[in-house]
Amino acid sequence: MYSSSEKNILLIVEGAKREPKLMRRLFESFGLADDYQIVPVEINVHDFLDKLFQEYDCDFDGLELVDLVADLLPDKRKAARLLETNFTDTLLIFDLDPQDNRHDFKRLQNMQDYYCDSTDMGQLFLNYPSIEAYRDFDPLKYLSLEDAVVPPEVISGHPSYKEWVARRGDSLADIGRLDGYTFAGVIAVHAVRALGITNEKKTDFDLERADDLAEMAAGVNHSVLLKKEINRLNNDMLCACCTCLFFIANWPKRLNDIWGKATMRGLGIRLF
């Protein structure tokens, strides 16, 4: 383990399989001793927003996320235990799901703007278009935003994004085989993408010479990223980007240590 437990993190995730498995493996791979609890709500972000607006009048300031999540859990004993637990950080991890025609981007932007601090109100991490984006890149082209573009037919769900990613290659599909070095490389790819999409940094640099990966990941402006992606969607475009992994930047020394070792060993060896 890297250090003694200092955090107790609540991860509110959309799905009951891939998201918990990926986030659990992330924590294990970095050897973190911090406590965490993963709670799948099994509804997408648009359903979650509907509940926020219809039952809570979108009163972000007056809403405790843990209360809302407890209300969604069918097992009331688990809900009661959840309400009795004090958390230092709260994460919301959802897919953008652009193929869902119920999306209301104005409401979603309000949600992203508000949930921006994991230690206060909570932090929303949207994956574009879904959690499977973590493995959506070409090992020879991953520094180019062109590699991140999701075709219009995939955005609309025909074929599904998961099917389309599988066609590009399944080298990272087995989450159980991912280690810290691989995660560091994947985080680097998506941090570069996110910063490129938000126009905060160019992507034409030597990624293996970037020594402060934690700063890169923590420096992503999620509100701006969503705005940029919405603008792309209005033109039937989208860039794949997995943001939920960026939370590991809260352990900067650990992330940068592993990233440094990964680059010394050769980024390509661990990524592909």
PDB file of C-alpha atoms in Angstrom:
ATOM      1  CA  MET A   1       0.000   0.000   0.000  1.00  0.00           C
ATOM      2  CA  TYR A   2       1.153   3.474  -0.790  1.00  0.00           C
ATOM      3  CA  SER A   3       0.128   5.279   2.379  1.00  0.00           C
ATOM      4  CA  SER A   4      -2.223   5.098   5.322  1.00  0.00           C
ATOM      5  CA  SER A   5      -5.886   5.723   4.653  1.00  0.00           C
ATOM      6  CA  GLU A   6      -6.711   9.414   4.616  1.00  0.00           C
ATOM      7  CA  LYS A   7      -9.739   9.492   2.342  1.00  0.00           C
ATOM      8  CA  ASN A   8     -13.072   7.732   2.326  1.00  0.00           C
ATOM      9  CA  ILE A   9     -14.402   8.123  -1.195  1.00  0.00           C
ATOM     10  CA  LEU A  10     -17.937   7.613  -2.473  1.00  0.00           C
ATOM     11  CA  LEU A  11     -18.016   6.691  -6.146  1.00  0.00           C
ATOM     12  CA  ILE A  12     -21.501   7.024  -7.611  1.00  0.00           C
ATOM     13  CA  VAL A  13     -21.341   5.170 -10.909  1.00  0.00           C
ATOM     14  CA  GLU A  14     -23.779   4.501 -13.705  1.00  0.00           C
ATOM     15  CA  GLY A  15     -23.306   0.809 -14.401  1.00  0.00           C
ATOM     16  CA  ALA A  16     -23.005  -2.234 -12.161  1.00  0.00           C
ATOM     17  CA  LYS A  17     -20.201  -3.981 -14.080  1.00  0.00           C
ATOM     18  CA  ARG A  18     -17.622  -2.072 -16.139  1.00  0.00           C
ATOM     19  CA  GLU A  19     -17.414   1.119 -14.071  1.00  0.00           C
ATOM     20  CA  PRO A  20     -16.943  -0.621 -10.710  1.00  0.00           C
ATOM     21  CA  LYS A  21     -14.452  -3.051 -12.215  1.00  0.00           C
ATOM     22  CA  LEU A  22     -12.391  -0.296 -13.876  1.00  0.00           C
ATOM     23  CA  MET A  23     -12.328   2.007 -10.845  1.00  0.00           C
ATOM     24  CA  ARG A  24     -11.587  -0.826  -8.441  1.00  0.00           C
ATOM     25  CA  ARG A  25      -8.693  -1.940 -10.622  1.00  0.00           C
ATOM     26  CA  LEU A  26      -7.427   1.651 -10.806  1.00  0.00           C
ATOM     27  CA  PHE A  27      -7.212   1.902  -7.009  1.00  0.00           C
ATOM     28  CA  GLU A  28      -5.618  -1.543  -6.729  1.00  0.00           C
ATOM     29  CA  SER A  29      -3.035  -0.839  -9.428  1.00  0.00           C
ATOM     30  CA  PHE A  30      -1.807   2.305  -7.692  1.00  0.00           C
ATOM     31  CA  GLY A  31      -1.654   0.538  -4.323  1.00  0.00           C
ATOM     32  CA  LEU A  32      -3.769   3.100  -2.504  1.00  0.00           C
ATOM     33  CA  ALA A  33      -4.782   2.412   1.076  1.00  0.00           C
ATOM     34  CA  ASP A  34      -7.624   4.927   1.044  1.00  0.00           C
ATOM     35  CA  ASP A  35     -11.117   3.630   1.696  1.00  0.00           C
ATOM     36  CA  TYR A  36     -13.736   3.844  -1.011  1.00  0.00           C
ATOM     37  CA  GLN A  37     -17.238   2.651  -1.716  1.00  0.00           C
ATOM     38  CA  ILE A  38     -18.615   2.137  -5.219  1.00  0.00           C
ATOM     39  CA  VAL A  39     -22.373   2.523  -5.557  1.00  0.00           C
ATOM     40  CA  PRO A  40     -23.946   1.732  -8.956  1.00  0.00           C
ATOM     41  CA  VAL A  41     -27.216   3.598  -9.461  1.00  0.00           C
ATOM     42  CA  GLU A  42     -27.974   1.748 -12.721  1.00  0.00           C
ATOM     43  CA  ILE A  43     -29.517   4.745 -14.437  1.00  0.00           C
ATOM     44  CA  ASN A  44     -27.843   7.012 -16.958  1.00  0.00           C
ATOM     45  CA  VAL A  45     -27.037  10.672 -16.482  1.00  0.00           C
ATOM     46  CA  HIS A  46     -30.224  11.786 -18.225  1.00  0.00           C
ATOM     47  CA  ASP A  47     -32.397   9.752 -15.832  1.00  0.00           C
ATOM     48  CA  PHE A  48     -30.318  11.104 -12.965  1.00  0.00           C
ATOM     49  CA  LEU A  49     -30.960  14.654 -14.160  1.00  0.00           C
ATOM     50  CA  ASP A  50     -34.675  13.959 -14.489  1.00  0.00           C
ATOM     51  CA  LYS A  51     -34.778  12.877 -10.864  1.00  0.00           C
ATOM     52  CA  LEU A  52     -32.799  15.950  -9.805  1.00  0.00           C
ATOM     53  CA  PHE A  53     -35.184  18.296 -11.572  1.00  0.00           C
ATOM     54  CA  GLN A  54     -38.487  16.541 -10.978  1.00  0.00           C
ATOM     55  CA  GLU A  55     -38.067  15.484  -7.346  1.00  0.00           C
ATOM     56  CA  TYR A  56     -35.552  18.009  -6.047  1.00  0.00           C
ATOM     57  CA  ASP A  57     -36.363  21.008  -8.280  1.00  0.00           C
ATOM     58  CA  CYS A  58     -32.676  21.038  -9.252  1.00  0.00           C
ATOM     59  CA  ASP A  59     -31.806  22.653  -5.955  1.00  0.00           C
ATOM     60  CA  PHE A  60     -28.132  21.721  -6.055  1.00  0.00           C
ATOM     61  CA  ASP A  61     -27.316  23.728  -2.936  1.00  0.00           C
ATOM     62  CA  GLY A  62     -30.053  22.077  -0.911  1.00  0.00           C
ATOM     63  CA  LEU A  63     -29.323  18.526  -2.081  1.00  0.00           C
ATOM     64  CA  GLU A  64     -27.044  15.994  -0.450  1.00  0.00           C
ATOM     65  CA  LEU A  65     -25.967  13.559  -3.144  1.00  0.00           C
ATOM     66  CA  VAL A  66     -25.809  10.705  -0.673  1.00  0.00           C
ATOM     67  CA  ASP A  67     -29.514  11.234   0.107  1.00  0.00           C
ATOM     68  CA  LEU A  68     -30.428  11.036  -3.568  1.00  0.00           C
ATOM     69  CA  VAL A  69     -28.332   7.934  -4.124  1.00  0.00           C
ATOM     70  CA  ALA A  70     -29.724   6.221  -1.033  1.00  0.00           C
ATOM     71  CA  ASP A  71     -33.212   6.885  -2.387  1.00  0.00           C
ATOM     72  CA  LEU A  72     -32.266   5.128  -5.633  1.00  0.00           C
ATOM     73  CA  LEU A  73     -31.026   1.960  -3.932  1.00  0.00           C
ATOM     74  CA  PRO A  74     -33.551  -0.896  -3.798  1.00  0.00           C
ATOM     75  CA  ASP A  75     -31.777  -2.437  -0.800  1.00  0.00           C
ATOM     76  CA  LYS A  76     -32.803  -0.160   2.065  1.00  0.00           C
ATOM     77  CA  ARG A  77     -30.296  -1.709   4.461  1.00  0.00           C
ATOM     78  CA  LYS A  78     -27.495  -0.692   2.117  1.00  0.00           C
ATOM     79  CA  ALA A  79     -29.111   2.718   1.810  1.00  0.00           C
ATOM     80  CA  ALA A  80     -29.181   3.108   5.583  1.00  0.00           C
ATOM     81  CA  ARG A  81     -25.514   2.152   5.907  1.00  0.00           C
ATOM     82  CA  LEU A  82     -24.648   4.608   3.168  1.00  0.00           C
ATOM     83  CA  LEU A  83     -26.396   7.428   5.001  1.00  0.00           C
ATOM     84  CA  GLU A  84     -24.467   6.611   8.178  1.00  0.00           C
ATOM     85  CA  THR A  85     -21.056   6.887   6.465  1.00  0.00           C
ATOM     86  CA  ASN A  86     -18.975  10.046   6.315  1.00  0.00           C
ATOM     87  CA  PHE A  87     -17.146  10.543   3.031  1.00  0.00           C
ATOM     88  CA  THR A  88     -14.234  12.878   2.329  1.00  0.00           C
ATOM     89  CA  ASP A  89     -14.825  12.835  -1.431  1.00  0.00           C
ATOM     90  CA  THR A  90     -17.809  12.180  -3.678  1.00  0.00           C
ATOM     91  CA  LEU A  91     -17.507  11.302  -7.368  1.00  0.00           C
ATOM     92  CA  LEU A  92     -20.228  11.064  -9.979  1.00  0.00           C
ATOM     93  CA  ILE A  93     -19.182   8.909 -12.935  1.00  0.00           C
ATOM     94  CA  PHE A  94     -21.518   8.804 -15.909  1.00  0.00           C
ATOM     95  CA  ASP A  95     -21.464   8.289 -19.666  1.00  0.00           C
ATOM     96  CA  LEU A  96     -22.554  11.140 -21.902  1.00  0.00           C
ATOM     97  CA  ASP A  97     -24.777   8.704 -23.851  1.00  0.00           C
ATOM     98  CA  PRO A  98     -25.327  11.064 -26.833  1.00  0.00           C
ATOM     99  CA  GLN A  99     -27.579   8.508 -28.526  1.00  0.00           C
ATOM    100  CA  ASP A 100     -30.220   9.105 -25.828  1.00  0.00           C
ATOM    101  CA  ASN A 101     -32.664  11.549 -27.418  1.00  0.00           C
ATOM    102  CA  ARG A 102     -33.796  12.792 -23.990  1.00  0.00           C
ATOM    103  CA  HIS A 103     -30.579  14.688 -23.425  1.00  0.00           C
ATOM    104  CA  ASP A 104     -30.857  18.265 -22.253  1.00  0.00           C
ATOM    105  CA  PHE A 105     -27.418  19.786 -22.584  1.00  0.00           C
ATOM    106  CA  LYS A 106     -28.301  22.961 -20.736  1.00  0.00           C
ATOM    107  CA  ARG A 107     -29.259  20.986 -17.629  1.00  0.00           C
ATOM    108  CA  LEU A 108     -26.201  18.775 -18.027  1.00  0.00           C
ATOM    109  CA  GLN A 109     -23.946  21.811 -18.265  1.00  0.00           C
ATOM    110  CA  ASN A 110     -25.476  23.192 -15.067  1.00  0.00           C
ATOM    111  CA  MET A 111     -24.768  19.883 -13.370  1.00  0.00           C
ATOM    112  CA  GLN A 112     -21.169  19.805 -14.584  1.00  0.00           C
ATOM    113  CA  ASP A 113     -20.574  23.416 -13.554  1.00  0.00           C
ATOM    114  CA  TYR A 114     -21.882  22.774 -10.055  1.00  0.00           C
ATOM    115  CA  TYR A 115     -20.298  19.413  -9.307  1.00  0.00           C
ATOM    116  CA  CYS A 116     -16.682  20.496  -9.661  1.00  0.00           C
ATOM    117  CA  ASP A 117     -15.077  19.695  -6.290  1.00  0.00           C
ATOM    118  CA  SER A 118     -14.972  16.160  -4.926  1.00  0.00           C
ATOM    119  CA  THR A 119     -14.308  17.342  -1.360  1.00  0.00           C
ATOM    120  CA  ASP A 120     -17.217  19.783  -1.294  1.00  0.00           C
ATOM    121  CA  MET A 121     -20.393  19.257  -3.309  1.00  0.00           C
ATOM    122  CA  GLY A 122     -18.935  16.395  -5.361  1.00  0.00           C
ATOM    123  CA  GLN A 123     -17.288  16.115  -8.760  1.00  0.00           C
ATOM    124  CA  LEU A 124     -18.877  14.946 -11.982  1.00  0.00           C
ATOM    125  CA  PHE A 125     -16.716  12.958 -14.379  1.00  0.00           C
ATOM    126  CA  LEU A 126     -18.372  12.453 -17.751  1.00  0.00           C
ATOM    127  CA  ASN A 127     -16.994   9.876 -20.162  1.00  0.00           C
ATOM    128  CA  TYR A 128     -17.369  10.702 -23.842  1.00  0.00           C
ATOM    129  CA  PRO A 129     -19.325   8.906 -25.132  1.00  0.00           C
ATOM    130  CA  SER A 130     -18.989   6.116 -22.535  1.00  0.00           C
ATOM    131  CA  ILE A 131     -16.662   4.331 -20.122  1.00  0.00           C
ATOM    132  CA  GLU A 132     -15.299   2.257 -23.011  1.00  0.00           C
ATOM    133  CA  ALA A 133     -13.442   5.367 -24.199  1.00  0.00           C
ATOM    134  CA  TYR A 134     -10.569   4.383 -21.897  1.00  0.00           C
ATOM    135  CA  ARG A 135      -9.360   1.927 -24.570  1.00  0.00           C
ATOM    136  CA  ASP A 136     -10.335   3.894 -27.649  1.00  0.00           C
ATOM    137  CA  PHE A 137      -7.079   5.008 -29.240  1.00  0.00           C
ATOM    138  CA  ASP A 138      -4.666   3.916 -31.936  1.00  0.00           C
ATOM    139  CA  PRO A 139      -1.156   3.190 -30.604  1.00  0.00           C
ATOM    140  CA  LEU A 140       0.350   4.939 -33.604  1.00  0.00           C
ATOM    141  CA  LYS A 141      -1.923   7.999 -33.696  1.00  0.00           C
ATOM    142  CA  TYR A 142      -3.035   8.653 -30.132  1.00  0.00           C
ATOM    143  CA  LEU A 143      -1.529  12.152 -29.922  1.00  0.00           C
ATOM    144  CA  SER A 144      -3.794  13.377 -32.716  1.00  0.00           C
ATOM    145  CA  LEU A 145      -7.347  14.516 -32.012  1.00  0.00           C
ATOM    146  CA  GLU A 146      -8.311  12.878 -35.295  1.00  0.00           C
ATOM    147  CA  ASP A 147      -7.747   9.553 -33.567  1.00  0.00           C
ATOM    148  CA  ALA A 148     -10.340  10.537 -30.942  1.00  0.00           C
ATOM    149  CA  VAL A 149     -13.165  11.277 -33.399  1.00  0.00           C
ATOM    150  CA  VAL A 150     -16.233   9.057 -33.049  1.00  0.00           C
ATOM    151  CA  PRO A 151     -18.126   8.579 -36.359  1.00  0.00           C
ATOM    152  CA  PRO A 152     -21.688  10.001 -36.604  1.00  0.00           C
ATOM    153  CA  GLU A 153     -23.261   6.572 -37.023  1.00  0.00           C
ATOM    154  CA  VAL A 154     -21.591   5.385 -33.811  1.00  0.00           C
ATOM    155  CA  ILE A 155     -22.746   8.502 -31.969  1.00  0.00           C
ATOM    156  CA  SER A 156     -26.305   7.577 -32.911  1.00  0.00           C
ATOM    157  CA  GLY A 157     -25.769   3.999 -31.717  1.00  0.00           C
ATOM    158  CA  HIS A 158     -25.503   2.058 -34.990  1.00  0.00           C
ATOM    159  CA  PRO A 159     -23.250   0.231 -34.263  1.00  0.00           C
ATOM    160  CA  SER A 160     -22.939   0.732 -30.539  1.00  0.00           C
ATOM    161  CA  TYR A 161     -19.838   2.501 -29.320  1.00  0.00           C
ATOM    162  CA  LYS A 162     -18.750  -0.610 -27.400  1.00  0.00           C
ATOM    163  CA  GLU A 163     -18.961  -2.696 -30.586  1.00  0.00           C
ATOM    164  CA  TRP A 164     -17.061  -0.074 -32.556  1.00  0.00           C
ATOM    165  CA  VAL A 165     -14.255   0.160 -29.992  1.00  0.00           C
ATOM    166  CA  ALA A 166     -13.917  -3.634 -29.993  1.00  0.00           C
ATOM    167  CA  ARG A 167     -13.363  -3.519 -33.760  1.00  0.00           C
ATOM    168  CA  ARG A 168     -10.496  -1.082 -33.270  1.00  0.00           C
ATOM    169  CA  GLY A 169      -8.717  -3.544 -31.024  1.00  0.00           C
ATOM    170  CA  ASP A 170      -9.216  -5.412 -27.764  1.00  0.00           C
ATOM    171  CA  SER A 171      -5.744  -5.137 -26.255  1.00  0.00           C
ATOM    172  CA  LEU A 172      -7.019  -3.275 -23.169  1.00  0.00           C
ATOM    173  CA  ALA A 173     -10.456  -4.899 -22.928  1.00  0.00           C
ATOM    174  CA  ASP A 174      -9.475  -7.202 -20.055  1.00  0.00           C
ATOM    175  CA  ILE A 175      -9.542  -4.775 -17.116  1.00  0.00           C
ATOM    176  CA  GLY A 176      -8.049  -7.378 -14.786  1.00  0.00           C
ATOM    177  CA  ARG A 177      -4.795  -7.289 -16.753  1.00  0.00           C
ATOM    178  CA  LEU A 178      -4.295  -3.527 -16.462  1.00  0.00           C
ATOM    179  CA  ASP A 179      -1.499  -2.413 -14.159  1.00  0.00           C
ATOM    180  CA  GLY A 180      -0.325   0.951 -12.866  1.00  0.00           C
ATOM    181  CA  TYR A 181       1.999   1.530 -15.798  1.00  0.00           C
ATOM    182  CA  THR A 182      -0.760   0.875 -18.307  1.00  0.00           C
ATOM    183  CA  PHE A 183      -3.191   3.081 -16.404  1.00  0.00           C
ATOM    184  CA  ALA A 184      -0.614   5.882 -16.333  1.00  0.00           C
ATOM    185  CA  GLY A 185      -0.255   5.635 -20.101  1.00  0.00           C
ATOM    186  CA  VAL A 186      -4.028   5.627 -20.644  1.00  0.00           C
ATOM    187  CA  ILE A 187      -4.445   8.633 -18.336  1.00  0.00           C
ATOM    188  CA  ALA A 188      -1.730  10.455 -20.276  1.00  0.00           C
ATOM    189  CA  VAL A 189      -3.472   9.805 -23.597  1.00  0.00           C
ATOM    190  CA  HIS A 190      -6.808  11.104 -22.340  1.00  0.00           C
ATOM    191  CA  ALA A 191      -5.322  14.072 -20.495  1.00  0.00           C
ATOM    192  CA  VAL A 192      -3.642  15.161 -23.727  1.00  0.00           C
ATOM    193  CA  ARG A 193      -6.938  14.688 -25.557  1.00  0.00           C
ATOM    194  CA  ALA A 194      -8.936  16.644 -23.001  1.00  0.00           C
ATOM    195  CA  LEU A 195      -6.450  19.510 -22.989  1.00  0.00           C
ATOM    196  CA  GLY A 196      -6.399  19.486 -26.772  1.00  0.00           C
ATOM    197  CA  ILE A 197     -10.205  19.571 -26.989  1.00  0.00           C
ATOM    198  CA  THR A 198     -10.408  22.496 -24.579  1.00  0.00           C
ATOM    199  CA  ASN A 199      -7.639  24.325 -26.503  1.00  0.00           C
ATOM    200  CA  GLU A 200      -5.672  24.769 -23.302  1.00  0.00           C
ATOM    201  CA  LYS A 201      -2.632  22.931 -24.603  1.00  0.00           C
ATOM    202  CA  LYS A 202      -1.442  21.689 -27.947  1.00  0.00           C
ATOM    203  CA  THR A 203      -1.123  17.959 -28.423  1.00  0.00           C
ATOM    204  CA  ASP A 204       1.983  18.062 -30.617  1.00  0.00           C
ATOM    205  CA  PHE A 205       4.587  17.381 -27.941  1.00  0.00           C
ATOM    206  CA  ASP A 206       6.627  14.444 -26.696  1.00  0.00           C
ATOM    207  CA  LEU A 207       4.278  12.789 -24.219  1.00  0.00           C
ATOM    208  CA  GLU A 208       7.062  10.696 -22.748  1.00  0.00           C
ATOM    209  CA  ARG A 209       8.905  13.878 -21.721  1.00  0.00           C
ATOM    210  CA  ALA A 210       5.918  15.214 -19.776  1.00  0.00           C
ATOM    211  CA  ASP A 211       7.051  14.584 -16.206  1.00  0.00           C
ATOM    212  CA  ASP A 212       4.040  15.958 -14.295  1.00  0.00           C
ATOM    213  CA  LEU A 213       1.138  13.819 -15.444  1.00  0.00           C
ATOM    214  CA  ALA A 214      -0.837  14.620 -12.279  1.00  0.00           C
ATOM    215  CA  GLU A 215      -0.762  18.324 -13.113  1.00  0.00           C
ATOM    216  CA  MET A 216      -1.959  17.594 -16.646  1.00  0.00           C
ATOM    217  CA  ALA A 217      -4.875  15.464 -15.481  1.00  0.00           C
ATOM    218  CA  ALA A 218      -5.855  17.826 -12.668  1.00  0.00           C
ATOM    219  CA  GLY A 219      -5.654  20.774 -15.039  1.00  0.00           C
ATOM    220  CA  VAL A 220      -8.512  19.631 -17.250  1.00  0.00           C
ATOM    221  CA  ASN A 221     -11.466  22.036 -17.083  1.00  0.00           C
ATOM    222  CA  HIS A 222     -14.445  19.680 -17.172  1.00  0.00           C
ATOM    223  CA  SER A 223     -16.999  22.417 -17.753  1.00  0.00           C
ATOM    224  CA  VAL A 224     -15.131  23.683 -20.806  1.00  0.00           C
ATOM    225  CA  LEU A 225     -14.627  20.133 -22.016  1.00  0.00           C
ATOM    226  CA  LEU A 226     -18.388  19.509 -21.922  1.00  0.00           C
ATOM    227  CA  LYS A 227     -19.091  22.773 -23.751  1.00  0.00           C
ATOM    228  CA  LYS A 228     -16.627  21.830 -26.485  1.00  0.00           C
ATOM    229  CA  GLU A 229     -18.076  18.349 -26.824  1.00  0.00           C
ATOM    230  CA  ILE A 230     -21.632  19.709 -27.007  1.00  0.00           C
ATOM    231  CA  ASN A 231     -20.521  22.059 -29.779  1.00  0.00           C
ATOM    232  CA  ARG A 232     -19.073  19.086 -31.635  1.00  0.00           C
ATOM    233  CA  LEU A 233     -22.266  17.082 -31.146  1.00  0.00           C
ATOM    234  CA  ASN A 234     -24.267  19.902 -32.687  1.00  0.00           C
ATOM    235  CA  ASN A 235     -22.210  19.196 -35.805  1.00  0.00           C
ATOM    236  CA  ASP A 236     -22.601  15.399 -35.519  1.00  0.00           C
ATOM    237  CA  MET A 237     -19.112  15.004 -34.095  1.00  0.00           C
ATOM    238  CA  LEU A 238     -17.620  13.839 -30.810  1.00  0.00           C
ATOM    239  CA  CYS A 239     -14.176  13.113 -29.418  1.00  0.00           C
ATOM    240  CA  ALA A 240     -13.744  10.035 -27.258  1.00  0.00           C
ATOM    241  CA  CYS A 241     -12.370  10.903 -23.836  1.00  0.00           C
ATOM    242  CA  CYS A 242     -12.374   8.982 -20.552  1.00  0.00           C
ATOM    243  CA  THR A 243     -12.219  11.486 -17.694  1.00  0.00           C
ATOM    244  CA  CYS A 244     -13.064   9.314 -14.672  1.00  0.00           C
ATOM    245  CA  LEU A 245      -9.453   8.120 -14.416  1.00  0.00           C
ATOM    246  CA  PHE A 246      -8.266  11.685 -13.805  1.00  0.00           C
ATOM    247  CA  PHE A 247      -9.294  11.466 -10.150  1.00  0.00           C
ATOM    248  CA  ILE A 248      -6.060   9.585  -9.453  1.00  0.00           C
ATOM    249  CA  ALA A 249      -4.311  12.952  -9.847  1.00  0.00           C
ATOM    250  CA  ASN A 250      -5.316  13.530  -6.204  1.00  0.00           C
ATOM    251  CA  TRP A 251      -2.282  11.344  -5.437  1.00  0.00           C
ATOM    252  CA  PRO A 252       0.223  13.313  -7.546  1.00  0.00           C
ATOM    253  CA  LYS A 253       3.429  11.779  -6.222  1.00  0.00           C
ATOM    254  CA  ARG A 254       2.148   8.248  -6.720  1.00  0.00           C
ATOM    255  CA  LEU A 255       0.877   8.943 -10.233  1.00  0.00           C
ATOM    256  CA  ASN A 256       4.031  10.771 -11.306  1.00  0.00           C
ATOM    257  CA  ASP A 257       6.293   8.095  -9.828  1.00  0.00           C
ATOM    258  CA  ILE A 258       4.550   5.358 -11.794  1.00  0.00           C
ATOM    259  CA  TRP A 259       4.395   7.535 -14.911  1.00  0.00           C
ATOM    260  CA  GLY A 260       8.130   8.187 -14.672  1.00  0.00           C
ATOM    261  CA  LYS A 261       8.867   4.464 -14.419  1.00  0.00           C
ATOM    262  CA  ALA A 262       6.492   3.751 -17.314  1.00  0.00           C
ATOM    263  CA  THR A 263       8.260   6.214 -19.602  1.00  0.00           C
ATOM    264  CA  MET A 264      11.688   4.902 -18.624  1.00  0.00           C
ATOM    265  CA  ARG A 265      10.541   1.397 -19.540  1.00  0.00           C
ATOM    266  CA  GLY A 266       9.072   2.625 -22.804  1.00  0.00           C
ATOM    267  CA  LEU A 267       5.507   3.898 -23.001  1.00  0.00           C
ATOM    268  CA  GLY A 268       4.625   1.619 -25.885  1.00  0.00           C
ATOM    269  CA  ILE A 269       5.599  -1.540 -23.997  1.00  0.00           C
ATOM    270  CA  ARG A 270       2.991  -0.996 -21.313  1.00  0.00           C
ATOM    271  CA  LEU A 271       0.286   0.574 -23.443  1.00  0.00           C
ATOM    272  CA  PHE A 272       0.188  -1.925 -26.229  1.00  0.00           C
TER     273      PHE A 272
END
